[in-house]
Coordinates of C-alpha atoms and ligand atoms in Angstrom, one line a residue:
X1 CA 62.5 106.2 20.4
X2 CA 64.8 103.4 18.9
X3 CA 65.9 100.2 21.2
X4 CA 69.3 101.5 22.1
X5 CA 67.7 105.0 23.1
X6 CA 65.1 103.0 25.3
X7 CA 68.1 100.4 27.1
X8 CA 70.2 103.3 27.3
X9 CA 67.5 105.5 29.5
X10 CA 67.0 102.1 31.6
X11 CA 71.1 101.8 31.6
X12 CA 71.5 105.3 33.2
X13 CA 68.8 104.9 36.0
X14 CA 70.2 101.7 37.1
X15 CA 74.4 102.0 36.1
X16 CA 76.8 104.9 36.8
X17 CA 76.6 106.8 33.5
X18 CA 74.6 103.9 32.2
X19 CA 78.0 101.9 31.1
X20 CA 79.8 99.7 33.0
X21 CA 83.6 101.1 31.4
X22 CA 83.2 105.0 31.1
X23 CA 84.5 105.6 27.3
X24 CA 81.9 103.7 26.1
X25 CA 79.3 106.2 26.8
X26 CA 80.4 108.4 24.0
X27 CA 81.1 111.4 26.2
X28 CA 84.0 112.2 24.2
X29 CA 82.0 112.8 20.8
X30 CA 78.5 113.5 22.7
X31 CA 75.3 111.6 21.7
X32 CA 74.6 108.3 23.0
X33 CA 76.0 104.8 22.6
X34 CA 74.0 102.1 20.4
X35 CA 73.7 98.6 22.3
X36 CA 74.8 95.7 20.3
X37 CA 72.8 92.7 19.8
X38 CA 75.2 90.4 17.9
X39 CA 78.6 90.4 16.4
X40 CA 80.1 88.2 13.5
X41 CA 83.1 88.9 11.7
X42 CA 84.2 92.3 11.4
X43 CA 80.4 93.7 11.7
X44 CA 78.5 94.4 14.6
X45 CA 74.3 94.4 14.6
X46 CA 73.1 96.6 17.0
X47 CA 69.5 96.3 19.0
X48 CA 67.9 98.4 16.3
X49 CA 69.2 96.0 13.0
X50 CA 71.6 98.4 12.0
X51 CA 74.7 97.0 11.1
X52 CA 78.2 98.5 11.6
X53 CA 82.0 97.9 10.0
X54 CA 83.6 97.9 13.3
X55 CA 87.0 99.1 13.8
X56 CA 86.8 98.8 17.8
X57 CA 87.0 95.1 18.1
X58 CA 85.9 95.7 22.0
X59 CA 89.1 97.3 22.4
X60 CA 91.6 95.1 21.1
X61 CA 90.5 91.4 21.6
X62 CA 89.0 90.7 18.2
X63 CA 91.7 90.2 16.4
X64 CA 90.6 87.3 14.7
X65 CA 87.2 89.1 13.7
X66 CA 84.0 88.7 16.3
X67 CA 83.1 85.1 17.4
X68 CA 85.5 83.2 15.1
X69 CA 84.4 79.7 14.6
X70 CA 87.6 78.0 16.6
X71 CA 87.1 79.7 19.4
X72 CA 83.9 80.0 19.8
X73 CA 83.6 75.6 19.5
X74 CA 86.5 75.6 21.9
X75 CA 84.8 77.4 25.0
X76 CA 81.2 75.4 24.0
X77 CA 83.9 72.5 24.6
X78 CA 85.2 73.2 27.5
X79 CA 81.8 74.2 29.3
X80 CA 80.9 70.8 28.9
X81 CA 83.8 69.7 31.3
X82 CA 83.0 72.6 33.9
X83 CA 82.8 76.0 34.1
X84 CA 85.5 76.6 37.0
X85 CA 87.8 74.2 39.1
X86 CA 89.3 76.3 41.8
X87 CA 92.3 73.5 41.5
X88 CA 94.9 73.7 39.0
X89 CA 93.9 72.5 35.3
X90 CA 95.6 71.7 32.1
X91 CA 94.7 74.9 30.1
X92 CA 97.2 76.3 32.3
X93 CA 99.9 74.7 31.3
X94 CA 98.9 74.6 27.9
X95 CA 98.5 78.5 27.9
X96 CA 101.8 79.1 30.2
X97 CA 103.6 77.2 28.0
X98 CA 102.4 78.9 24.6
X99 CA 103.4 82.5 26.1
X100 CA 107.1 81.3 27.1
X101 CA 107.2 80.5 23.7
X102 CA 106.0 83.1 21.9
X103 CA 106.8 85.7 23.9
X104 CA 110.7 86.3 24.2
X105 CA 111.3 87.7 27.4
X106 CA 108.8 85.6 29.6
X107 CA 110.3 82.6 31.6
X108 CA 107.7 82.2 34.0
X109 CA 104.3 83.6 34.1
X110 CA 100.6 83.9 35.9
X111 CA 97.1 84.0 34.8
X112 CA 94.6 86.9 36.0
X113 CA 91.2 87.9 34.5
X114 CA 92.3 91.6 33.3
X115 CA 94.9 94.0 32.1
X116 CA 94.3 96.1 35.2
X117 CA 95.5 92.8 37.1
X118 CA 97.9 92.4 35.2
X119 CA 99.6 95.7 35.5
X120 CA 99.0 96.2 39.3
X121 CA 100.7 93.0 39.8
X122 CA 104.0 93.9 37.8
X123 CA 104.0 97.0 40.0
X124 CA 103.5 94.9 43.1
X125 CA 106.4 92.8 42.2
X126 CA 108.8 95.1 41.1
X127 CA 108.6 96.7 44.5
X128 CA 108.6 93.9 45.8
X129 CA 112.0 92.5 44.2
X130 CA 113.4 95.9 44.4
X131 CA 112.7 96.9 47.6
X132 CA 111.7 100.5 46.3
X133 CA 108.5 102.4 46.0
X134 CA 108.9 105.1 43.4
X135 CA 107.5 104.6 39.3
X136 CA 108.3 105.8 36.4
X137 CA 105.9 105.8 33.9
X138 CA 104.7 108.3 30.5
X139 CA 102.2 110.4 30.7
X140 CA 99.3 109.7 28.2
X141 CA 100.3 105.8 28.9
X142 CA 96.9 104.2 30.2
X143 CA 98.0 101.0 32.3
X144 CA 94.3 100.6 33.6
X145 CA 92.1 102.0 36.6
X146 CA 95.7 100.9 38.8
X147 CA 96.1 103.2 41.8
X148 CA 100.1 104.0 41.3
X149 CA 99.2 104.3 37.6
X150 CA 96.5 106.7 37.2
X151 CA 98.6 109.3 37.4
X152 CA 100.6 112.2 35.6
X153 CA 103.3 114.6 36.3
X154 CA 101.6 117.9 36.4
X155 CA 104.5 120.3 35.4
X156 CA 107.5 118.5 34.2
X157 CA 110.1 115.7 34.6
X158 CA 110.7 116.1 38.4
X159 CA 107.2 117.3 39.4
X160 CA 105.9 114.5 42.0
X161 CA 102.6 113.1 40.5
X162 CA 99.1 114.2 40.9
X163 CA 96.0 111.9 41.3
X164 CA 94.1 111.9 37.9
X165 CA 91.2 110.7 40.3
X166 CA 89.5 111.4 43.1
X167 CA 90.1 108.3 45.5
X168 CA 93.7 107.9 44.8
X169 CA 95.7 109.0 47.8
X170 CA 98.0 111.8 47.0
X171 CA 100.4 110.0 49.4
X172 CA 100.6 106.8 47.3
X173 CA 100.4 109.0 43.7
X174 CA 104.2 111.2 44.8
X175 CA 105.7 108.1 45.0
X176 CA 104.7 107.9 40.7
X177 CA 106.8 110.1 38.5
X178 CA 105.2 111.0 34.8
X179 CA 107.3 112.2 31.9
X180 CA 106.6 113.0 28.1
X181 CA 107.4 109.7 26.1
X182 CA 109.7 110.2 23.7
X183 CA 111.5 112.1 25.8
X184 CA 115.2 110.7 27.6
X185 CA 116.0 114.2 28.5
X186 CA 113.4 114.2 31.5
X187 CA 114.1 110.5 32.2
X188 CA 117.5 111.1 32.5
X189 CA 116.4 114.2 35.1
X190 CA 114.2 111.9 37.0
X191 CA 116.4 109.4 37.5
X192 CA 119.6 112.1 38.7
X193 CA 116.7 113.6 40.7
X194 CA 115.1 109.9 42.4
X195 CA 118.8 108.4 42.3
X196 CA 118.5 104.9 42.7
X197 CA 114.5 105.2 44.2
X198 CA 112.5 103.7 40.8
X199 CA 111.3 100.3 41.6
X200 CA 110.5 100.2 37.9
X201 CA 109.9 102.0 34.7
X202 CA 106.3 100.8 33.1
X203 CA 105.5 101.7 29.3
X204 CA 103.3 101.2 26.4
X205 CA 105.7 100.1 23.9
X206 CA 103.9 101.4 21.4
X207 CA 101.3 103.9 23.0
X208 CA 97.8 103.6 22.4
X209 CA 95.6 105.2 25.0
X210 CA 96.1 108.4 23.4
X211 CA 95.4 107.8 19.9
X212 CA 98.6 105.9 18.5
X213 CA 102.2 107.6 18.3
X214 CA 105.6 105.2 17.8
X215 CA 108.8 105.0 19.7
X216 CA 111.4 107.3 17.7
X217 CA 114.6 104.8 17.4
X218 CA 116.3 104.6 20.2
X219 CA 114.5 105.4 22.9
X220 CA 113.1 102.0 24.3
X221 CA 116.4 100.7 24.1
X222 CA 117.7 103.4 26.4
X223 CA 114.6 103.1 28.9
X224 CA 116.3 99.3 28.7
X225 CA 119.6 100.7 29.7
X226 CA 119.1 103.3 31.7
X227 CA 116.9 100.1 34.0
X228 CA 120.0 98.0 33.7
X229 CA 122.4 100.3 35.1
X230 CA 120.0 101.5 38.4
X231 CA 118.5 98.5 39.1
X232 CA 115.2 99.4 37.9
X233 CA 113.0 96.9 36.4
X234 CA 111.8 97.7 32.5
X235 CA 108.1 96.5 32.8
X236 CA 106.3 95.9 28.9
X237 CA 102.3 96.8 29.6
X238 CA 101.7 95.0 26.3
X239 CA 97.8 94.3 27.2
X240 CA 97.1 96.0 23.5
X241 CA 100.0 95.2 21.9
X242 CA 100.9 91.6 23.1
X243 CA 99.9 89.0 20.1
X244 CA 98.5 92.2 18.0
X245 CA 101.7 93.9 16.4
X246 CA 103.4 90.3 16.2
X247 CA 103.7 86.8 17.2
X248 CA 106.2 88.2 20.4
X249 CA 104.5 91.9 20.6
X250 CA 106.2 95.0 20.5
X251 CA 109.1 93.7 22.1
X252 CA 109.9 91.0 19.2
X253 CA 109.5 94.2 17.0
X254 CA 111.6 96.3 18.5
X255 CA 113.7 93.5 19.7
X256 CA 114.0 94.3 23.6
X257 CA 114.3 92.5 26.7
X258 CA 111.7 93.8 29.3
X259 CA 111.9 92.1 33.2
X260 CA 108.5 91.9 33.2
X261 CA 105.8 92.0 31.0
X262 CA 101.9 92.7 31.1
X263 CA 99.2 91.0 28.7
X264 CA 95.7 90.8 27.9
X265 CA 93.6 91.2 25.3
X266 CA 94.1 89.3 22.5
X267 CA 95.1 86.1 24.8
X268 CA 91.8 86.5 26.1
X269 CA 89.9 85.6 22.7
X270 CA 87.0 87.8 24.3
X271 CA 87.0 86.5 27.3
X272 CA 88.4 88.5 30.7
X273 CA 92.3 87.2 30.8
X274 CA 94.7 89.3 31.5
X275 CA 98.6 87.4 32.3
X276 CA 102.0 88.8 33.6
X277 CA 105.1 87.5 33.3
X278 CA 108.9 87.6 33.0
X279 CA 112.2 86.6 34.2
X280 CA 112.3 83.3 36.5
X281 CA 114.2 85.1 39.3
X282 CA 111.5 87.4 39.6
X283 CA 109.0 85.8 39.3
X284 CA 109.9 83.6 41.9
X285 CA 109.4 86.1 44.6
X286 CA 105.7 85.6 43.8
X287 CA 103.7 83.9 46.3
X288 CA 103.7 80.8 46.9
X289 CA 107.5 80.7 46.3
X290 CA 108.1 83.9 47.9
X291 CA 106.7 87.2 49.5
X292 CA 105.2 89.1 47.1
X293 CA 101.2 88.5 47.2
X294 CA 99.0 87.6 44.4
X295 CA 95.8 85.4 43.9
X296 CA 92.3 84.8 42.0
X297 CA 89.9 82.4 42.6
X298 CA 88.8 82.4 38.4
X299 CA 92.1 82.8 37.5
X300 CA 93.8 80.5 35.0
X301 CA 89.4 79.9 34.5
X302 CA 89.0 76.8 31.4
X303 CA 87.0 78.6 29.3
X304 CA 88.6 81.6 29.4
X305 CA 91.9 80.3 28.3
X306 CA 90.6 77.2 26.3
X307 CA 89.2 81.1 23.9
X308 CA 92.2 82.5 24.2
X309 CA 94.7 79.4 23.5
X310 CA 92.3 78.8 20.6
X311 CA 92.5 81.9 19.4
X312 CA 96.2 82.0 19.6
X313 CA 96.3 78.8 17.7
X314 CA 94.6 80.2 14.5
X315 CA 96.9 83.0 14.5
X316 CA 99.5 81.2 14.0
X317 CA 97.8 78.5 11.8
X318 CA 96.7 81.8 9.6
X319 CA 100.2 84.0 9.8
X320 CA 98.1 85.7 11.0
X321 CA 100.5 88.7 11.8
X322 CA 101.6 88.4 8.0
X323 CA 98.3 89.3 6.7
X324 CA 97.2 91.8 9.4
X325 CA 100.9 94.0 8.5
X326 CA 99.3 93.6 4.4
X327 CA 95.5 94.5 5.2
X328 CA 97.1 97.4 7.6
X329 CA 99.1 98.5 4.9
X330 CA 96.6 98.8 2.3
X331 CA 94.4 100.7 4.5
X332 CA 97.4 103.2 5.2
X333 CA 98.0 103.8 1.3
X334 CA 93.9 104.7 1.5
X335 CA 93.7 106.8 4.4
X336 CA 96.7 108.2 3.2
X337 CA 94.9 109.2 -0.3
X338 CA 91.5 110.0 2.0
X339 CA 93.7 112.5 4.4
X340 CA 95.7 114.1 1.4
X341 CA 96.1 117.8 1.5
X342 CA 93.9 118.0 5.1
X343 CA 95.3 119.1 8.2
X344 CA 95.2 115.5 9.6
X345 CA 98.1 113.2 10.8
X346 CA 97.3 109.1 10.2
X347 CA 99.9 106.7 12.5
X348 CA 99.3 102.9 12.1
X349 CA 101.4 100.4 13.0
X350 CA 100.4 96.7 11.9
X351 CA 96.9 96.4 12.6
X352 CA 96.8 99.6 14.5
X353 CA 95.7 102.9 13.5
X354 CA 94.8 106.5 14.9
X355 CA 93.7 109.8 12.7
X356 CA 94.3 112.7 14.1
X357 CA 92.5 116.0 13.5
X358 CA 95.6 118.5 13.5
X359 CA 99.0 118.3 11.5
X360 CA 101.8 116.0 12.5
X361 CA 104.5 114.9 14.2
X362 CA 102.4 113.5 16.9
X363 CA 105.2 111.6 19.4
X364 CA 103.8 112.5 22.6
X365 CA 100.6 113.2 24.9
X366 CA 101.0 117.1 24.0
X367 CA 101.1 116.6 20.5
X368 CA 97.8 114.4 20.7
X369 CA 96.3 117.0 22.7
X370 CA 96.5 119.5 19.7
X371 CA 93.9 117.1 18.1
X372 CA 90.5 119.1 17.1
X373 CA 88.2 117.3 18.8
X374 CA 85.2 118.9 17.5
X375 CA 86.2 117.9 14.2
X376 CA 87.0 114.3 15.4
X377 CA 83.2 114.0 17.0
X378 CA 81.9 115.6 13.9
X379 CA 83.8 113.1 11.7
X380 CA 82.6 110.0 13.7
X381 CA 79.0 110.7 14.2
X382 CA 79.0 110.9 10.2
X383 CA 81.0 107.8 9.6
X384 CA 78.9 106.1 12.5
X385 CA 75.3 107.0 10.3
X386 CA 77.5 105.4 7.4
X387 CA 78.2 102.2 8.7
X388 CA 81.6 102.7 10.3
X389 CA 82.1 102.4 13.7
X390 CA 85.6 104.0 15.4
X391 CA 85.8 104.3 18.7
X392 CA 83.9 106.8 20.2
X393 CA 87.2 109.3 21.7
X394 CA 89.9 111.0 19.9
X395 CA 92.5 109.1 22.4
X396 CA 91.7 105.3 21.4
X397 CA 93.5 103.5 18.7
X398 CA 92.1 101.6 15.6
X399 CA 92.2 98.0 15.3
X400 CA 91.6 96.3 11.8
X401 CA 91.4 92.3 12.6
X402 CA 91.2 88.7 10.0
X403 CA 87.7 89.2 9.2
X404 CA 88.2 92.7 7.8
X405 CA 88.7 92.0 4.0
X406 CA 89.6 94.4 0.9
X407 CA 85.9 95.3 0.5
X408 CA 85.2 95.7 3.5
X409 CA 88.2 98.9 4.0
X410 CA 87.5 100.2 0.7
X411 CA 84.1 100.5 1.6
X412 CA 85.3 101.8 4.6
X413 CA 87.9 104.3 3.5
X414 CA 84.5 105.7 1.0
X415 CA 82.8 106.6 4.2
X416 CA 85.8 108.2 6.3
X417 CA 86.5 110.4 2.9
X418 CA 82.6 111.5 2.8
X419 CA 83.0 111.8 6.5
X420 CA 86.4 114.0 5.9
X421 CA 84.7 116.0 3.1
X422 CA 81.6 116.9 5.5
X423 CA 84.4 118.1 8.4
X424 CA 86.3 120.2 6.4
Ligands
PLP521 C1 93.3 98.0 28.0 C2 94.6 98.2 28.6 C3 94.9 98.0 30.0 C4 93.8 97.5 31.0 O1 93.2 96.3 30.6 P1 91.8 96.0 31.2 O2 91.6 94.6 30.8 O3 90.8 97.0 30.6 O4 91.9 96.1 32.7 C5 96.2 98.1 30.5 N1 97.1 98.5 29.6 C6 96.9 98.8 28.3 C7 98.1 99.2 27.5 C8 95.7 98.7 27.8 O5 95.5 99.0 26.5

């Protein structure tokens, strides 16, 4: 029995499913999960020496590669001044500060510990400021485990939404509306059938919780519209894509003005920092300044954002967007090559990447949901005895980060085309 075999049987006695977030027990591609022991770089070593290219970067975070020098001296720095304050400290204005800045459509903005929090509170708000209940999000847009959000429209634009999980009333889930991204046609109906009743719409910019399909042109910019004239609030959930497809996210690259706007990940550095924020009349109904409710005793916590400032810092010391948009590039021209002649469909977008195991256009959930997913588990259990790690589901995007040099994706791209040749 290897290490990671023997953990995992003492995981699953002790922890529901023996993981402590459910996609990383490999249910979609079967098997069982290795346990890492360290990670440096763009590699991960796991319990049992075996060392992995890792194109996961736990989940988005590692942009910079896995415990960068800078940031990992900046939290041993800050531990030495205390671990938690519970009063207001300077990393906090440091980090507000650096988000107004960066990111184009934020005035004011508040520290949580996750994207979940993040998301939840934008809801929260935007009720809140609106004085409406009803949401309009996409289905196949994953805004975390969020009560309002983990929910689709079963059958169609003006279907009243479903729980996706047991525990979510059906009486707080009717008052979400999902439609197919992509598609204005069935916002346009749910907005003529829920006149003037959406709080707010909530989207993935660029979505990637079910693999990684684009915006076709046009269409955030009328979700931006179509908010403006109702009174509905545009709210960005860029936890993945905030600091990742550019120095402002996906709304500097597609040059749009959300109200509000949801981050993690990346400003995090690896530690749990989730932030939300947007326009100052807003966010001034937040308590303390006004009714809307929202605390956390580690929030705004020194050593999470003393990591995640520092991390921001060498991204822009490096460019690092520059060279993430070359490396992603030069991995599309291989994949590209890899993929030829296959029925596959490869999407990237800056450091951002999905292959998908059925022929393209992919612009929607039901177009990801052709997928082969047999052939997808096939083709990662092979790259995973190889040395390349993806993430272990069909619906998860890519992420290629600093530390992944030009050696280390053509090696890469050798395995996924021995992979490909083994599916096929
Ligand atoms: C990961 C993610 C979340 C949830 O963030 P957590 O830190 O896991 O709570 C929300 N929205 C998007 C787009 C994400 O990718």
């Amino acid at each position: 029995m290897t290490a990671s075999e023997h953990l995992f049987e003492s995981a699953l006695r002790r922890i529901p499913g023996g993981v402590n977030s459910p996609v990383r027990a490999f249910r979609g591609v079967g098997g069982q999960p290795f346990f890492t022991k360290s990670a440096k770089g763009c590699r991960l070593t796991t319990v049992d020496g075996q060392e992995m290219i890792d194109y996961v970067g736990t989940w988005g975070p590692a942009i910079l590669g896995h415990a960068p020098e800078p940031v990992v001296s900046a939290v041993r720095e800050a531990a030495t001044h205390g671990l938690s304050f519970g009063t207001p400290n300077p990393l906090e204005v440091e980090m507000a500060e650096t988000i107004c800045r960066l990111v184009p459509s934020v005035e004011k903005v508040r520290m949580v510990n996750s994207g979940t929090e993040a998301t939840m509170s934008c809801v929260r708000l935007a009720r809140g400021f609106t004085g409406r209940d009803k949401i309009l999000k996409f289905e196949g847009c994953y805004h975390g485990h969020v009560d309002s959000l983990l929910v689709n429209a079963g059958s169609g634009a003006l279907t009243h939404g479903t729980p996706d999980s047991a525990g979510v009333p059906v009486a707080l889930a009717r008052l979400t509306v999902a439609v197919p991204f992509n598609d204005l046609d069935a916002v346009r109906a749910a907005f003529a059938a829920n006149p003037r009743e959406f709080a707010a719409i909530i989207v993935e910019p660029v979505p990637a919780n079910a693999g990684l399909y684009l915006p076709e042109p046009g269409f955030l910019e009328e979700l931006e519209k179509l908010c403006r004239d109702s009174g509905t609030l545009l709210i960005f959930d860029e936890v993945m894509t905030g600091f990742r497809l550019a120095r402002g996210g996906a709304q500097e690259v597609f040059g749009i003005r959300p109200d509000l706007t949801a981050l993690g990940k990346v400003i995090g550095g690896g530690l749990p920092v989730g932030a939300f924020g947007g326009r100052t009349e807003i966010m001034g109904q937040l308590s303390p300044d006004g009714p809307v409710y929202q605390a956390g005793t580690l929030s705004g916590n020194p050593l999470a954002l003393a990591a995640g400032l520092a991390q921001i810092r060498e991204l822009e010391r490096l460019d690092g967007w520059a060279r993430l948009e070359e490396s992603g590039a030069r991995f599309e021209t291989l994949a590209q090559e890899a993929t030829r002649g296959l029925p596959c469909s490869f999407r990237r977008i800056g450091s951002m990447f999905c292959l998908y195991f059925c022929e393209g256009p992919v612009v929607r959930l039901s177009d990801a949901m052709r997928s082969d997913r047999a052939k997808f588990a096939k083709f990662f259990h092979r790259c995973l005895a190889d040395g390349v790690y993806f993430a272990p589901s069909q619906f998860e995007s890519g992420f290629l980060s600093l530390a992944h040099t030009d050696a280390d994706i053509d090696e890469s791209v050798r395995v996924v085309a021995t992979a490909l040749a083994g599916v096929f």
